[in-house]
């Protein structure tokens, strides 16, 4: 498709398990962003890539969160030893450059039991 | 801390009424964007405002950027049930690499 694709759409995990969330950006988009959206709230910035370089990870809540984009295209957000407070929708967005509008995927809804 | 205060958080109105949503910050934005988000979907960009005092119209929606570029408003005229959704403002600050700071969102319900 032409848009940002995220998988899985829904993920249920037990507390303490590791999870990996995938983002396929729009082809050719240099910038890629991850956001976390709690229920009833606006998205909160997690991290930002320009090609394969992670230029800003100031929003990652703890060292249990790790993101990568090894070939400058697909990105993976990994959460280790999940906690209940990690339950949220994780949104990925991509843009042609940092100055261009961001296009969002439909997110992965993560539920930690 | 960069904060974006959005109000009201919830708004329930009848079809045909007008409404305004506000977005305020103590810091100056390089640009401000308004998004609409439907349940189970990602935010969709409605408009970007860049210049202080700028006004943009999108059909029945009017967006205004404050002169000092610290605040913005979204006005909807004659709201329709199809306008129902979550409206989000998001500010971009200078030299932040495109990182967006979102407001808390306004959940709008328009009843027929």
CSV table of C-alpha atoms in Angstrom, one decimal:
chain,number,residue,atom,x,y,z
A,1,UNK,CA,0.0,0.0,0.0
A,2,UNK,CA,0.9,3.7,-0.2
A,3,UNK,CA,0.6,4.5,3.4
A,4,UNK,CA,2.6,3.7,6.6
A,5,UNK,CA,2.0,0.1,7.7
A,6,UNK,CA,2.3,-1.1,11.2
A,7,UNK,CA,2.1,-4.7,12.5
A,8,UNK,CA,0.7,-6.3,14.4
A,9,UNK,CA,-2.4,-4.2,14.8
A,10,UNK,CA,-3.1,-5.7,18.2
A,11,UNK,CA,-0.7,-7.4,20.6
A,12,UNK,CA,-1.5,-8.9,24.0
A,13,UNK,CA,1.4,-10.0,26.2
A,14,UNK,CA,1.9,-11.1,29.7
A,15,UNK,CA,3.8,-8.8,32.1
A,16,UNK,CA,7.5,-9.5,31.8
A,17,UNK,CA,7.4,-10.7,28.2
A,18,UNK,CA,9.3,-8.9,25.4
A,19,UNK,CA,7.5,-7.5,22.4
A,20,UNK,CA,8.5,-6.2,19.0
A,21,UNK,CA,6.4,-3.7,17.0
A,22,UNK,CA,7.1,-3.2,13.3
A,23,UNK,CA,6.7,-0.1,11.1
A,24,UNK,CA,7.0,0.0,7.3
A,25,UNK,CA,7.2,3.7,6.3
A,26,UNK,CA,6.2,5.2,3.0
A,27,UNK,CA,8.8,4.3,0.4
A,28,UNK,CA,11.5,7.0,0.1
A,29,UNK,CA,10.6,8.7,3.4
A,30,UNK,CA,13.8,9.7,5.2
A,31,UNK,CA,12.4,10.6,8.6
A,32,UNK,CA,10.6,8.1,10.9
A,33,UNK,CA,9.0,8.8,14.2
A,34,UNK,CA,7.6,6.7,17.0
A,35,UNK,CA,4.9,8.0,19.4
A,36,UNK,CA,3.0,6.4,22.3
A,37,UNK,CA,-0.7,7.2,22.8
A,38,UNK,CA,-2.3,6.4,26.1
A,39,UNK,CA,-6.1,6.0,26.1
A,40,UNK,CA,-7.9,9.3,25.8
A,41,UNK,CA,-4.6,11.3,25.4
A,42,UNK,CA,-2.6,12.8,22.6
A,43,UNK,CA,0.4,11.0,21.2
A,44,UNK,CA,3.7,11.4,23.0
A,45,UNK,CA,7.1,11.4,21.2
A,46,UNK,CA,9.3,8.5,21.7
A,47,UNK,CA,12.1,8.6,19.2
A,48,UNK,CA,13.2,9.8,15.7
A,49,UNK,CA,15.3,8.4,12.9
A,50,UNK,CA,16.8,10.1,9.9
A,51,UNK,CA,17.6,7.2,7.6
A,52,UNK,CA,19.3,4.6,9.8
A,53,UNK,CA,20.5,7.2,12.4
A,54,UNK,CA,18.6,7.5,15.6
A,55,UNK,CA,18.9,11.3,16.1
A,56,UNK,CA,16.6,11.7,19.2
A,57,UNK,CA,15.6,9.1,21.7
A,58,UNK,CA,14.7,11.5,24.5
A,59,UNK,CA,11.1,10.3,24.7
A,60,UNK,CA,11.9,6.7,25.4
A,61,UNK,CA,10.4,6.1,28.9
A,62,UNK,CA,13.1,3.7,30.1
A,63,UNK,CA,16.0,1.5,29.0
A,64,UNK,CA,13.5,-1.3,28.4
A,65,UNK,CA,12.5,0.5,25.2
A,66,UNK,CA,14.7,0.1,22.2
A,67,UNK,CA,14.2,1.2,18.6
A,68,UNK,CA,16.2,0.4,15.4
A,69,UNK,CA,16.1,1.1,11.7
A,70,UNK,CA,19.1,-0.7,10.4
A,71,UNK,CA,18.7,-0.2,6.7
A,72,UNK,CA,17.0,3.2,6.8
A,73,UNK,CA,13.6,1.8,5.9
A,74,UNK,CA,11.6,-0.6,8.2
A,75,UNK,CA,11.8,0.2,11.9
A,76,UNK,CA,11.2,-2.0,15.0
A,77,UNK,CA,10.3,-0.8,18.4
A,78,UNK,CA,11.2,-3.4,21.1
A,79,UNK,CA,10.0,-3.4,24.6
A,80,UNK,CA,11.7,-5.7,27.1
A,81,UNK,CA,10.2,-7.0,30.3
A,82,UNK,CA,6.9,-5.4,29.6
A,83,UNK,CA,4.9,-3.7,32.4
A,84,UNK,CA,1.2,-2.8,32.7
A,85,UNK,CA,2.0,0.8,32.2
A,86,UNK,CA,3.4,0.0,28.7
A,87,UNK,CA,-0.2,-0.6,27.6
A,88,UNK,CA,-1.0,2.0,24.9
A,89,UNK,CA,-1.2,2.5,21.2
A,90,UNK,CA,2.2,2.8,19.5
A,91,UNK,CA,2.1,5.0,16.4
A,92,UNK,CA,4.7,5.3,13.7
A,93,UNK,CA,4.9,8.2,11.3
A,94,UNK,CA,7.2,8.9,8.4
A,95,UNK,CA,8.0,12.0,6.3
A,96,UNK,CA,10.1,12.9,3.2
A,97,UNK,CA,12.2,15.0,5.5
A,98,UNK,CA,12.0,16.5,9.0
A,99,UNK,CA,10.4,19.7,7.5
A,100,UNK,CA,7.7,17.8,5.6
A,101,UNK,CA,4.3,16.7,7.1
A,102,UNK,CA,4.3,13.4,8.9
A,103,UNK,CA,2.0,10.5,7.7
A,104,UNK,CA,0.8,8.2,10.5
A,105,UNK,CA,0.1,4.5,10.5
A,106,UNK,CA,-2.9,3.1,12.3
A,107,UNK,CA,-0.8,2.0,15.2
A,108,UNK,CA,-0.3,-1.1,17.2
A,109,UNK,CA,-2.6,-1.5,20.3
A,110,UNK,CA,-0.5,-3.1,23.0
A,111,UNK,CA,-2.2,-4.6,26.0
A,112,UNK,CA,-0.1,-6.0,28.9
A,113,UNK,CA,-1.9,-8.4,31.2
B,1,UNK,CA,9.3,21.1,29.6
B,2,UNK,CA,7.4,21.8,26.4
B,3,UNK,CA,3.7,21.6,27.0
B,4,UNK,CA,0.7,22.2,24.7
B,5,UNK,CA,-2.5,22.8,26.6
B,6,UNK,CA,-5.6,22.0,24.5
B,7,UNK,CA,-9.2,22.8,25.6
B,8,UNK,CA,-11.9,21.7,26.0
B,9,UNK,CA,-11.1,18.0,26.4
B,10,UNK,CA,-14.6,17.0,25.6
B,11,UNK,CA,-17.3,18.7,23.6
B,12,UNK,CA,-20.8,17.4,22.9
B,13,UNK,CA,-23.0,19.6,20.7
B,14,UNK,CA,-26.0,19.5,18.4
B,15,UNK,CA,-25.8,19.5,14.7
B,16,UNK,CA,-25.7,23.0,13.3
B,17,UNK,CA,-23.9,24.6,16.3
B,18,UNK,CA,-20.5,26.3,16.1
B,19,UNK,CA,-17.5,25.4,18.3
B,20,UNK,CA,-14.0,26.5,18.9
B,21,UNK,CA,-11.0,24.4,20.2
B,22,UNK,CA,-8.0,26.1,21.7
B,23,UNK,CA,-4.3,25.2,21.8
B,24,UNK,CA,-1.9,27.2,24.0
B,25,UNK,CA,1.8,27.1,24.9
B,26,UNK,CA,4.3,29.3,26.7
B,27,UNK,CA,6.9,28.6,24.0
B,28,UNK,CA,7.1,29.8,20.4
B,29,UNK,CA,6.4,27.2,17.7
B,30,UNK,CA,8.1,27.0,14.3
B,31,UNK,CA,4.8,25.5,13.0
B,32,UNK,CA,1.6,24.1,14.4
B,33,UNK,CA,-0.5,21.3,12.9
B,34,UNK,CA,-4.1,20.2,13.5
B,35,UNK,CA,-5.0,16.5,13.1
B,36,UNK,CA,-8.2,14.5,13.3
B,37,UNK,CA,-8.1,11.0,14.6
B,38,UNK,CA,-10.9,8.3,14.2
B,39,UNK,CA,-11.0,5.3,16.6
B,40,UNK,CA,-8.6,2.6,15.6
B,41,UNK,CA,-6.8,4.8,13.1
B,42,UNK,CA,-3.8,7.1,13.1
B,43,UNK,CA,-4.0,10.9,13.1
B,44,UNK,CA,-4.7,12.5,9.7
B,45,UNK,CA,-3.3,16.0,9.0
B,46,UNK,CA,-5.9,18.7,8.5
B,47,UNK,CA,-3.7,21.8,8.2
B,48,UNK,CA,-0.3,23.3,9.0
B,49,UNK,CA,0.1,26.9,10.0
B,50,UNK,CA,3.5,28.6,10.0
B,51,UNK,CA,3.2,32.4,10.0
B,52,UNK,CA,2.0,34.4,13.0
B,53,UNK,CA,-1.5,35.7,12.5
B,54,UNK,CA,-2.1,33.2,9.7
B,55,UNK,CA,-5.7,32.1,9.0
B,56,UNK,CA,-6.5,29.0,6.9
B,57,UNK,CA,-9.9,27.7,5.9
B,58,UNK,CA,-10.9,24.1,5.0
B,59,UNK,CA,-14.6,24.1,4.1
B,60,UNK,CA,-16.4,24.7,7.5
B,61,UNK,CA,-13.1,24.6,9.5
B,62,UNK,CA,-11.1,27.8,10.2
B,63,UNK,CA,-7.7,27.6,11.7
B,64,UNK,CA,-5.9,30.5,13.2
B,65,UNK,CA,-2.3,30.9,14.4
B,66,UNK,CA,-1.6,33.5,17.1
B,67,UNK,CA,0.5,36.6,16.3
B,68,UNK,CA,3.2,35.4,18.7
B,69,UNK,CA,3.0,31.8,17.4
B,70,UNK,CA,2.3,30.5,20.8
B,71,UNK,CA,-1.4,29.6,20.4
B,72,UNK,CA,-3.9,28.4,17.8
B,73,UNK,CA,-7.6,27.8,17.5
B,74,UNK,CA,-9.8,25.6,15.4
B,75,UNK,CA,-13.3,26.9,14.7
B,76,UNK,CA,-16.0,24.7,13.2
B,77,UNK,CA,-19.1,26.3,11.7
B,78,UNK,CA,-22.4,24.5,11.6
B,79,UNK,CA,-21.0,21.2,12.9
B,80,UNK,CA,-22.2,18.0,11.3
B,81,UNK,CA,-22.3,14.5,12.7
B,82,UNK,CA,-19.5,13.6,10.4
B,83,UNK,CA,-17.3,16.0,12.2
B,84,UNK,CA,-17.3,13.7,15.3
B,85,UNK,CA,-13.8,12.6,16.2
B,86,UNK,CA,-10.7,13.4,18.2
B,87,UNK,CA,-9.0,16.7,17.2
B,88,UNK,CA,-5.4,17.1,18.1
B,89,UNK,CA,-3.1,20.1,17.8
B,90,UNK,CA,0.6,19.5,17.6
B,91,UNK,CA,3.4,22.0,17.7
B,92,UNK,CA,6.9,21.8,16.2
B,93,UNK,CA,9.6,23.7,18.0
B,94,UNK,CA,12.7,25.1,16.3
B,95,UNK,CA,15.7,22.8,15.9
B,96,UNK,CA,13.8,19.7,17.1
B,97,UNK,CA,14.2,17.6,14.0
B,98,UNK,CA,10.5,17.6,13.2
B,99,UNK,CA,9.5,16.1,16.6
B,100,UNK,CA,5.8,17.0,17.4
B,101,UNK,CA,4.5,17.9,20.8
B,102,UNK,CA,0.8,17.0,20.9
B,103,UNK,CA,-2.0,18.5,23.0
B,104,UNK,CA,-4.3,16.2,25.0
B,105,UNK,CA,-6.9,16.2,22.3
B,106,UNK,CA,-10.5,17.3,22.1
B,107,UNK,CA,-13.1,14.6,21.8
B,108,UNK,CA,-15.9,16.1,19.7
B,109,UNK,CA,-19.4,14.5,19.5
B,110,UNK,CA,-22.0,16.1,17.2
B,111,UNK,CA,-25.5,14.7,17.7
B,112,UNK,CA,-28.0,14.8,14.9
